[in-house]
Structures are given as structure tokens and as C-alpha cells.
PDB file of C-alpha atoms in Angstrom:
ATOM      1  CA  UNK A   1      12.224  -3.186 -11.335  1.00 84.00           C
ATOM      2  CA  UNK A   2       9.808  -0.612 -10.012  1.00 90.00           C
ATOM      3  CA  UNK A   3      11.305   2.578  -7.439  1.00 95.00           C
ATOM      4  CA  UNK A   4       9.705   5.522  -5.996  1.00 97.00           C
ATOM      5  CA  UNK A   5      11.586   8.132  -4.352  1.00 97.00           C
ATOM      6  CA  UNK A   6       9.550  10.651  -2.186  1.00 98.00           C
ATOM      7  CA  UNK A   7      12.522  13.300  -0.780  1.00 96.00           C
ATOM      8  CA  UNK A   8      10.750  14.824   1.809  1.00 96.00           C
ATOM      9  CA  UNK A   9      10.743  13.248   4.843  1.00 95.00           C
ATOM     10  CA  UNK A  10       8.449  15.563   6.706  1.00 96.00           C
ATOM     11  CA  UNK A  11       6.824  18.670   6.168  1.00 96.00           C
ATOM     12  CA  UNK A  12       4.843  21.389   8.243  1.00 97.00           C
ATOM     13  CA  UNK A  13       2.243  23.758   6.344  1.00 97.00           C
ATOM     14  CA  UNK A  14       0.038  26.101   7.836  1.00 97.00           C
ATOM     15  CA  UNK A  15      -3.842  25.582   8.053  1.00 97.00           C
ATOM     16  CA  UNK A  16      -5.824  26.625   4.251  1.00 97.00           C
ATOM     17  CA  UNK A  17      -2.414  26.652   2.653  1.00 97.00           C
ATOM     18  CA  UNK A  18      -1.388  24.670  -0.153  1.00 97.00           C
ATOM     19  CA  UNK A  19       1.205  21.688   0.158  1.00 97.00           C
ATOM     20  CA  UNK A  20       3.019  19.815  -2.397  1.00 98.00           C
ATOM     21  CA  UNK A  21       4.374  16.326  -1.623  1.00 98.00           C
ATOM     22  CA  UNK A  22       7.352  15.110  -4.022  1.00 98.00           C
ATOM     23  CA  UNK A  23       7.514  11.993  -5.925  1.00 98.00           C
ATOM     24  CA  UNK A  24       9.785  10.282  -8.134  1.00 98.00           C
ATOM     25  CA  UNK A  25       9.275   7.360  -9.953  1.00 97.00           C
ATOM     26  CA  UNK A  26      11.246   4.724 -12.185  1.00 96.00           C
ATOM     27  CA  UNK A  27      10.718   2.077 -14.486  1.00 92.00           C
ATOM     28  CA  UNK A  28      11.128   0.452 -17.537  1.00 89.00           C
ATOM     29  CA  UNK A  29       7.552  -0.897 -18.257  1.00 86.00           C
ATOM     30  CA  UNK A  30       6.008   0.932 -20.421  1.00 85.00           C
ATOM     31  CA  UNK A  31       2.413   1.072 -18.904  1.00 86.00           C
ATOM     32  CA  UNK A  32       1.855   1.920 -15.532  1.00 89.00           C
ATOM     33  CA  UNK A  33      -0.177   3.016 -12.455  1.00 91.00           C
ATOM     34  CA  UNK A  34       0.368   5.945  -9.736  1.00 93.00           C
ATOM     35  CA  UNK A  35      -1.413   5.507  -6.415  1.00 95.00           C
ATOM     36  CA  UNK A  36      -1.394   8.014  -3.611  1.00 97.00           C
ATOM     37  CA  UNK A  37      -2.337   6.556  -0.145  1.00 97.00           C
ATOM     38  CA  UNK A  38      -2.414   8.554   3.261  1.00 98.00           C
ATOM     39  CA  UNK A  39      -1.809   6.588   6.477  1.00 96.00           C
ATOM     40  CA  UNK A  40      -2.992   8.142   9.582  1.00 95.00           C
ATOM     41  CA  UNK A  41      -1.638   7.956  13.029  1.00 92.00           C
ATOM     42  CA  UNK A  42      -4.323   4.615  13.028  1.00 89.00           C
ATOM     43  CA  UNK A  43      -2.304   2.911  10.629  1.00 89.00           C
ATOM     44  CA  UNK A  44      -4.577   1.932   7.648  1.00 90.00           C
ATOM     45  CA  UNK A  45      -3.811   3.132   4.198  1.00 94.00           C
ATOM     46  CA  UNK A  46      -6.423   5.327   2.647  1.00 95.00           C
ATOM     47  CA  UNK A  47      -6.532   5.285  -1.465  1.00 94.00           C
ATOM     48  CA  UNK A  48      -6.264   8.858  -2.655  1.00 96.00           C
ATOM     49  CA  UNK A  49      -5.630   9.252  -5.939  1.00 95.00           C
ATOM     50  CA  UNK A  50      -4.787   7.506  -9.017  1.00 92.00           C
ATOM     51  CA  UNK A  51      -2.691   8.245 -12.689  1.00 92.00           C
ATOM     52  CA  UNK A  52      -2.302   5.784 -15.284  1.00 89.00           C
ATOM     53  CA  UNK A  53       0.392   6.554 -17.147  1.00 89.00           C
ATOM     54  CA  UNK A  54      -1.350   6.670 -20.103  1.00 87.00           C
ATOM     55  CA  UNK A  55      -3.850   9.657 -19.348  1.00 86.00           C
ATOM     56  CA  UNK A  56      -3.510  12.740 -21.026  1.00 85.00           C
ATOM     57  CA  UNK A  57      -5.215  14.961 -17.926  1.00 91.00           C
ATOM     58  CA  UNK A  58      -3.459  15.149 -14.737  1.00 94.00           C
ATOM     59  CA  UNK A  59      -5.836  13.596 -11.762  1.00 93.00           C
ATOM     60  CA  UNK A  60      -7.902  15.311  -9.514  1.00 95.00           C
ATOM     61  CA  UNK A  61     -10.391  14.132  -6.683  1.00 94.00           C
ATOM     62  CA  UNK A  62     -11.423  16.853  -4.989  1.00 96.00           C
ATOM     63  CA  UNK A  63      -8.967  18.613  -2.938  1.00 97.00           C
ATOM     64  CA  UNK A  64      -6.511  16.538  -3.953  1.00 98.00           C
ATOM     65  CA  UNK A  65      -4.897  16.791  -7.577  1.00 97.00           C
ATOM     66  CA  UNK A  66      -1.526  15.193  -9.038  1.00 97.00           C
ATOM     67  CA  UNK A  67       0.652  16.747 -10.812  1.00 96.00           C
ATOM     68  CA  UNK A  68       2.103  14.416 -13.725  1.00 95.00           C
ATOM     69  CA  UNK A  69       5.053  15.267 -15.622  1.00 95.00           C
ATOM     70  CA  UNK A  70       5.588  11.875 -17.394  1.00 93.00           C
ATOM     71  CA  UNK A  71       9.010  13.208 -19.465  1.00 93.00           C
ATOM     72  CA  UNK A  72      10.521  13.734 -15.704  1.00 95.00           C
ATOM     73  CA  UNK A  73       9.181  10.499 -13.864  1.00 96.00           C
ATOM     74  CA  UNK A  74       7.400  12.828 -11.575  1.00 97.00           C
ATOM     75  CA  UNK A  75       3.874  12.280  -9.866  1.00 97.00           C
ATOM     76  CA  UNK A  76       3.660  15.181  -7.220  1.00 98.00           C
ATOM     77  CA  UNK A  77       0.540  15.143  -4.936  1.00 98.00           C
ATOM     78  CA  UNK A  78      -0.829  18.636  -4.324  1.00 98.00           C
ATOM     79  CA  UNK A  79      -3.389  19.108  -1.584  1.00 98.00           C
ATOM     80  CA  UNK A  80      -5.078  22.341  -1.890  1.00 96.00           C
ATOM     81  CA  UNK A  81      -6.853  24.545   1.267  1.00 95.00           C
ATOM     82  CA  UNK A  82      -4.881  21.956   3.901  1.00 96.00           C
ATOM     83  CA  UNK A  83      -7.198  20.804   6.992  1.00 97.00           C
ATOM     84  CA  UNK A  84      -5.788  20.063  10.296  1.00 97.00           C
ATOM     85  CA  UNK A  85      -7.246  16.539   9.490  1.00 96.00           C
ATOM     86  CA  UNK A  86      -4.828  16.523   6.497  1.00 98.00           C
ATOM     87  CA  UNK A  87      -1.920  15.184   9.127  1.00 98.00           C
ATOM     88  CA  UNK A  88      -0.894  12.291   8.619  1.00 98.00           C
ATOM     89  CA  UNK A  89       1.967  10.074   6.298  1.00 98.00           C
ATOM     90  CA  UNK A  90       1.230  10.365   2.553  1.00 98.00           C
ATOM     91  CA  UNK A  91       2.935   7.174   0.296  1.00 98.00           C
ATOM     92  CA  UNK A  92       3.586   7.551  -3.587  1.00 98.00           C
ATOM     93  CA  UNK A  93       3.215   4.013  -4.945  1.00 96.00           C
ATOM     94  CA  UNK A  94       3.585   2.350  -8.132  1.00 94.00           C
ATOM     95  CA  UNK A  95       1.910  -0.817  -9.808  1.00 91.00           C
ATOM     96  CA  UNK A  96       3.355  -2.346 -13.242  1.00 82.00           C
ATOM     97  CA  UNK A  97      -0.176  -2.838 -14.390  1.00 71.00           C
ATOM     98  CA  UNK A  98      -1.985   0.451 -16.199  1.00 62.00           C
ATOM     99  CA  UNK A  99      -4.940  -0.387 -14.264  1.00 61.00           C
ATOM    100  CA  UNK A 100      -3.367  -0.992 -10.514  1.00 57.00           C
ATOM    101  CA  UNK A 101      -4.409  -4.443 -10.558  1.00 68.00           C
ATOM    102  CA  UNK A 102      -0.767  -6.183  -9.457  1.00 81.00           C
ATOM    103  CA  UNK A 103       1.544  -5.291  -6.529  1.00 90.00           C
ATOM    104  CA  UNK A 104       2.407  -1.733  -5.667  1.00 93.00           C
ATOM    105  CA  UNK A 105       5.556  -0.641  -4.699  1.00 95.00           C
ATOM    106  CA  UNK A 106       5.805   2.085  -2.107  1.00 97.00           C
ATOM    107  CA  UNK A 107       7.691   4.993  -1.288  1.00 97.00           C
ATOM    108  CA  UNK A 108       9.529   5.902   1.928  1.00 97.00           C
ATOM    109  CA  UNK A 109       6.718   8.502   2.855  1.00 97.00           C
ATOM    110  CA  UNK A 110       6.204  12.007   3.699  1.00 98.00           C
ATOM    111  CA  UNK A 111       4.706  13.184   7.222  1.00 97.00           C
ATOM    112  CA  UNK A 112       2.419  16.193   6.658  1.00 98.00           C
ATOM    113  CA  UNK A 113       1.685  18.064   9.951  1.00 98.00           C
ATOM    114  CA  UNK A 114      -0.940  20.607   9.548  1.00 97.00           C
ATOM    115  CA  UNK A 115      -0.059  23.468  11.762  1.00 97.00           C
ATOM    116  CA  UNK A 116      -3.326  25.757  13.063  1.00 95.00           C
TER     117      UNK A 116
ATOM    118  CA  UNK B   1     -18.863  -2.085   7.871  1.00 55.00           C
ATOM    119  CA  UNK B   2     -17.600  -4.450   4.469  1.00 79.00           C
ATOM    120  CA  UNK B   3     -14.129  -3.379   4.173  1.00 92.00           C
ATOM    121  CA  UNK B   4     -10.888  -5.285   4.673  1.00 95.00           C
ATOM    122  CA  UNK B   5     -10.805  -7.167   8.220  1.00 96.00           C
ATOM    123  CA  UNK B   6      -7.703  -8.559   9.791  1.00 97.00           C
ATOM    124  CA  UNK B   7      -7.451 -10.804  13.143  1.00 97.00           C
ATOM    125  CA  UNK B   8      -5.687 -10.347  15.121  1.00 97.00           C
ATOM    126  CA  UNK B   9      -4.687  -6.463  15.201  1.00 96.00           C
ATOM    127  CA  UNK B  10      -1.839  -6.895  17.974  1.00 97.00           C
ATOM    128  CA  UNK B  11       0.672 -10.097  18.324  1.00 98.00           C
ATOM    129  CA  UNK B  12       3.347 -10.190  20.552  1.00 98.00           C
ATOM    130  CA  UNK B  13       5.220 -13.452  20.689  1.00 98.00           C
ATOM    131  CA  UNK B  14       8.598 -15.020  21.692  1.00 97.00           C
ATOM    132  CA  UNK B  15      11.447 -15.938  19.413  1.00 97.00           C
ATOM    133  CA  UNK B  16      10.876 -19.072  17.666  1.00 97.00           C
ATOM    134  CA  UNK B  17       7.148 -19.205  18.072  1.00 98.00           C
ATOM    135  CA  UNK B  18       5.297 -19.833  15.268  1.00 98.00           C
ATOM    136  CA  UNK B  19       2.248 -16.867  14.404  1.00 98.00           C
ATOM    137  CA  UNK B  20      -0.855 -16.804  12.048  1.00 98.00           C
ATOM    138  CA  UNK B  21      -2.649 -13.730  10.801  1.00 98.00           C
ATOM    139  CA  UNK B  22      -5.980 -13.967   8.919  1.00 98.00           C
ATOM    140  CA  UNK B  23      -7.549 -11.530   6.455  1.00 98.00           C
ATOM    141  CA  UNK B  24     -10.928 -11.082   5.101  1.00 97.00           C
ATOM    142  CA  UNK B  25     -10.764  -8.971   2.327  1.00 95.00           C
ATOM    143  CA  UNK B  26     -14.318  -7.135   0.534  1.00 92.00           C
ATOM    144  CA  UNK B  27     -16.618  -9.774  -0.065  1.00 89.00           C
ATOM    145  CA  UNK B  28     -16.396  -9.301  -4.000  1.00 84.00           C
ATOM    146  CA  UNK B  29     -12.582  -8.834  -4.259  1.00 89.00           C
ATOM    147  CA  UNK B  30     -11.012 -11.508  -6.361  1.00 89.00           C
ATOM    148  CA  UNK B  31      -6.936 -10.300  -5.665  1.00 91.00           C
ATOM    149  CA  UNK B  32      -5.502 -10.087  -2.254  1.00 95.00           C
ATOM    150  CA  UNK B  33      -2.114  -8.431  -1.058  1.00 95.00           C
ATOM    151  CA  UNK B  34      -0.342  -9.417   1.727  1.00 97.00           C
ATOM    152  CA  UNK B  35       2.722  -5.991   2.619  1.00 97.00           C
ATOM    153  CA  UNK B  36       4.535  -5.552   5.603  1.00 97.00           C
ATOM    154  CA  UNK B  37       5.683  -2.103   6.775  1.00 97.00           C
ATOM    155  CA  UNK B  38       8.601  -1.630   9.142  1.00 95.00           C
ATOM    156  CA  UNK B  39       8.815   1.533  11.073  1.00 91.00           C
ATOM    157  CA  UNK B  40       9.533   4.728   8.836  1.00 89.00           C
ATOM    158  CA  UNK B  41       9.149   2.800   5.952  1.00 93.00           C
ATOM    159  CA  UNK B  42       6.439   2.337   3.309  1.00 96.00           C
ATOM    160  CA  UNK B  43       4.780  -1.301   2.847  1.00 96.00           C
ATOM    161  CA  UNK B  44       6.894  -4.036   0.902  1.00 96.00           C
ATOM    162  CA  UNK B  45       4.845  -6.173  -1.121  1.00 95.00           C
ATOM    163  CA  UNK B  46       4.938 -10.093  -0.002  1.00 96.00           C
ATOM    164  CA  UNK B  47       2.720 -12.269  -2.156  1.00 96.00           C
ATOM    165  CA  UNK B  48      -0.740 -11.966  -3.394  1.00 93.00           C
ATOM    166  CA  UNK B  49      -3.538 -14.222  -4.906  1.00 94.00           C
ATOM    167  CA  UNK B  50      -5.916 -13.602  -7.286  1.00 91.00           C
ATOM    168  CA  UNK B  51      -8.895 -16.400  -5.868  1.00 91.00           C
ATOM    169  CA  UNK B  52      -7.469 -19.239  -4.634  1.00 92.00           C
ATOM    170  CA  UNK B  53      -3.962 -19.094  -7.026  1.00 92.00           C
ATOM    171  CA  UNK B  54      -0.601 -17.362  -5.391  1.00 92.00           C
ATOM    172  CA  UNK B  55       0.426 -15.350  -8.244  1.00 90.00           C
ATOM    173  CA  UNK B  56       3.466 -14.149  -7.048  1.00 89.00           C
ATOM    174  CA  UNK B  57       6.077 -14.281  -3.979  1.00 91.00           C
ATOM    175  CA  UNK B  58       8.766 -11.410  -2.981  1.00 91.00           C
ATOM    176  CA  UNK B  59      11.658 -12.602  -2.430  1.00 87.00           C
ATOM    177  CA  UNK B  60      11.192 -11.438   0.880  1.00 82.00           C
ATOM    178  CA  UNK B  61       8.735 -14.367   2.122  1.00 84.00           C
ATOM    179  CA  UNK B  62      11.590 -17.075   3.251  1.00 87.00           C
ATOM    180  CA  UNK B  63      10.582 -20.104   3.496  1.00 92.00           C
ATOM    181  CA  UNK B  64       9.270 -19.625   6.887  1.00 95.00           C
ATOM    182  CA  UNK B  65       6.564 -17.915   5.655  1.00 96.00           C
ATOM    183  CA  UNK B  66       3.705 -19.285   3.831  1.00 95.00           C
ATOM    184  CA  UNK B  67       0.661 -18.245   2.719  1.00 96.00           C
ATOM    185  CA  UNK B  68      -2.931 -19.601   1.982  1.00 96.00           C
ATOM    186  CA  UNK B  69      -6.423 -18.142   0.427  1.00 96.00           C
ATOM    187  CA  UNK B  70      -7.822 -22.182   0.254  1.00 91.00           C
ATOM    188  CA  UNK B  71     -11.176 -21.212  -1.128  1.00 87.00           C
ATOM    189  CA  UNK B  72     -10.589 -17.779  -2.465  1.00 86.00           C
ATOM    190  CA  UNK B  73     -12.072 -15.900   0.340  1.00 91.00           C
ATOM    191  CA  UNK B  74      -9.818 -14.931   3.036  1.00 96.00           C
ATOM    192  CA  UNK B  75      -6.462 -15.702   3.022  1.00 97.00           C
ATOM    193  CA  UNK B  76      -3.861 -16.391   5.868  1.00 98.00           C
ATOM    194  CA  UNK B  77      -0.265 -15.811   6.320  1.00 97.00           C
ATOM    195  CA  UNK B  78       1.717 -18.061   8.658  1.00 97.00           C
ATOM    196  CA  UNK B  79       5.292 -17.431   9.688  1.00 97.00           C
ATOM    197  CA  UNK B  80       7.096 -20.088  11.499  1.00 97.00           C
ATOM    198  CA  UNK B  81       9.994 -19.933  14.105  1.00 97.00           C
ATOM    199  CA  UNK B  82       9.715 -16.250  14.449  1.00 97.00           C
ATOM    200  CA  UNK B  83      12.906 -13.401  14.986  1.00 96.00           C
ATOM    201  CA  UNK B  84      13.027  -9.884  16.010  1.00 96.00           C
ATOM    202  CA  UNK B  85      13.623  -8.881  12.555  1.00 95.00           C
ATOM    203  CA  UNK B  86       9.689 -10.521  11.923  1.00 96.00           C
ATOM    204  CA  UNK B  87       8.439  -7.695  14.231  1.00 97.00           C
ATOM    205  CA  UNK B  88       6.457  -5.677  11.693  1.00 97.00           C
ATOM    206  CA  UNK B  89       2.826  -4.782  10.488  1.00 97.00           C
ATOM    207  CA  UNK B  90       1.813  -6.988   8.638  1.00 97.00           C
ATOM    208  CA  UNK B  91      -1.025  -5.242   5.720  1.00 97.00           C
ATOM    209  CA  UNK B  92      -3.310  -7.124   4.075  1.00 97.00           C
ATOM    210  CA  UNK B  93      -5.490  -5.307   0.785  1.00 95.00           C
ATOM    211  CA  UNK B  94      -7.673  -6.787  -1.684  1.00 93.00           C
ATOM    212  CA  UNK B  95      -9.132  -5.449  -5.000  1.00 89.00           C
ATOM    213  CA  UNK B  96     -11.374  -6.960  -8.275  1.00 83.00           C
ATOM    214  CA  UNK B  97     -11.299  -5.978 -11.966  1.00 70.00           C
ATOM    215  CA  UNK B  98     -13.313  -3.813 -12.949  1.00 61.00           C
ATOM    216  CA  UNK B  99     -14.472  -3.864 -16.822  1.00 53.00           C
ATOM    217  CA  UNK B 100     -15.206  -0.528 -18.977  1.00 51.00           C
ATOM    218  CA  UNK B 101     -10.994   0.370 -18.275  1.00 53.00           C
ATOM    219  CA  UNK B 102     -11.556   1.492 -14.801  1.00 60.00           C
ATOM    220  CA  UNK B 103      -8.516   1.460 -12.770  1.00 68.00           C
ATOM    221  CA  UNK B 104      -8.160  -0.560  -9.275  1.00 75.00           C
ATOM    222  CA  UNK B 105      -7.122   0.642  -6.051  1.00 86.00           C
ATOM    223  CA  UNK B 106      -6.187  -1.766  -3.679  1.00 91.00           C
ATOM    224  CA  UNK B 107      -8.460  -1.390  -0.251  1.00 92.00           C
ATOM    225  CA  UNK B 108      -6.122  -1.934   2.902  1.00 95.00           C
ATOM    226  CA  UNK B 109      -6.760  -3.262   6.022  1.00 96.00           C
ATOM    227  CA  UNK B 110      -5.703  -1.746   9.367  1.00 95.00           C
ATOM    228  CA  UNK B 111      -3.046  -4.147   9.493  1.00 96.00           C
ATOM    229  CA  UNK B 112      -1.645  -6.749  12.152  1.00 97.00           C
ATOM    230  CA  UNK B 113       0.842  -5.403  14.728  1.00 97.00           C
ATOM    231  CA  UNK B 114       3.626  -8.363  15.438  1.00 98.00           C
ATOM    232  CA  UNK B 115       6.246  -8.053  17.822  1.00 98.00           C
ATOM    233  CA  UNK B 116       8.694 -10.480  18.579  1.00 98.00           C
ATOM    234  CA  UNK B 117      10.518 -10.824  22.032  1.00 96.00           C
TER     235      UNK B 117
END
């Protein structure tokens, strides 16, 4: 079985700062895919950023990089030069298949508030 | 707009009433997710269907829910003789495969608010 652990329930960073979000992941399968998603106040989940577990470079889509660290089942989301419009609930998630293409399994969540 | 469409977006029903939620994923998509998400909590995978086929149930879908995709379009999820516990939102996502070792992120819907009385 699949488990993400995100610690950080909520966090406040000021406006053009840097933020890290936490996650932890485990499983036994030895391929695997890392999804970031950020839900707005709206409610739908917006695809952020991806890791197979495979790949040798750590992610990045433009403000938004992760930080793998595969030896200690970690996938941290960093968001560089944070907008106000960066507030919102970030989810780590995890699918069994390399390529994403099966069920993900979800973290609890962290809720970014961007502070002007 | 071509991205995931669910009807409807609010429910609110009595105990024991039966409820149906459809989804219309992208028009290419072959795999569609059905999640629910309590409050405070991330989604929890139900079933999903890659075309018509259910590939897989969560032990979470009792037998009171069921769910259909009959001609590998949209799908819908049905949950019969509802309880407060039901009282969710209720995600639907869809995604294809992609050749050349592309990955696949799952495109979400904005989801179907059901609350039971």
C-alpha cells in the first residue's frame, strides 16, 4: 500500500518569499509517480508538477520545482518568488504506475496563505 | 472550454434518497477517476475505468454505490439510500496514455458538492 504524509498543516509566507511544502512518501513498488496538485478556495485540483521515480533530475515547471530525495522518501514542493495568488491547499499524491496512469493517493494537504 | 465537466455541482438530499452524479471527462481521455474528499482531507480514490471496463474498486464504494462509463464516454456514479456520512465532494478526473514515455496527470473536475440531511 501507497501513503503520503504532508506534516504541515498550514503555513503563512510573506509575498516574493520562498516556501517549501513537506512531503513524505511510502511504498514498496518499485516504480512510481509524484504529483503535486493545488486546490483553490473553488475546489478543483490543479496538476502542478510531476516526478517519476525513476528520473535522475529533480522537476521543475516554472516557479515551481520539487525537491526529490529518493533515499529519504521525500518529494518536497518548493515554490519560489510566492504570489498572493499562490493561496490556496497544495496535495502531495502518489500513483503506483511510473507514468501516473492508475489511482493516486493523496495527502492530508497543506494550506499556503500568502501574506502581502 | 474542453476540460472535465460534472452535473450537478451542488446536491443536497435527505437520508435514504438515492443520488446520481455524471461526469464528462476530456473528449480524448480513455481512464476516468471517480475520488471523494471529505473536509480537511485530501481525495480518496473510489473506482476508475479505463473506456468502458471498471478496473478497479476501493474498498470504500459499498455496495450502495455503483458506477457506470456504458460507452466509454462519461461515466456516472450512483449511490443509493444515502447517510450523513455520504455528504462529501465527490471528484471526478480523467487522463489518456500518452506514447514516447510521457507521464499522465490526471485532469480534475470541479467536483460535485453532496450533502445529506
Amino acid at each position: 500500500a501507497q501513503k503520503i504524509t504532508q506534516t504541515q498543516p498550514g503555513m503563512f509566507v510573506q509575498e516574493k518569499e520562498a516556501v517549501t511544502l513537506d512531503c513524505t512518501y511510502d511504498t514498496s513498488d518499485p516504480s512510481y509517480g509524484l504529483f503535486w496538485y493545488k486546490q483553490p478556495s473553488s475546489g478543483e485540483m490543479i496538476f502542478l508538477i510531476y516526478q517519476g521515480s525513476y528520473d535522475q533530475q529533480n522537476a521543475t515547471e516554472g516557479r515551481y520545482s520539487l525537491n526529490f530525495q529518493k533515499a529519504r522518501k521525500s518529494a518536497n514542493l518548493v515554490i519560489s518568488a510566492s504570489q498572493l495568488g499562490d493561496s490556496a491547499m497544495y496535495f502531495c499524491a502518489m500513483s503506483r504506475a511510473f507514468f501516473g496512469n492508475e489511482k493516486l493517493t493523496f495527502g492530508t494537504g497543506t494550506r499556503l496563505t500568502i501574506i502581502p | 472550454d474542453t476540460g472535465v465537466s460534472q452535473n450537478p455541482r451542488h446536491k443536497i438530499t435527505k437520508r435514504g434518497q438515492n443520488v446520481t452524479f455524471r461526469c464528462d471527462p476530456i473528449s480524448e481521455h480513455n481512464r476516468l477517476y471517480w475520488y471523494r474528499q471529505t473536509l480537511g482531507q485530501g481525495p480518496e480514490f473510489l473506482t476508475y475505468f479505463q473506456n468502458e471496463a471498471q478496473l478497479e474498486k476501493s474498498r470504500l464504494l459499498s455496495d450502495r454505490f455503483s458506477a457506470e462509463r456504458p460507452k466509454g464516454s462519461f461515466s456516472t456514479l450512483e449511490i443509493q439510500r444515502t447517510e450523513q456520512g455520504d455528504s462529501a465532494m465527490y471528484l471526478c478526473a480523467s487522463s489518456s496514455r500518452l506514447s514516447g514515455g510521457s507521464y499522465n496527470e490526471q485532469f480534475f473536475g470541479p467536483g460535485t458538492r453532496l450533502t445529506v440531511l
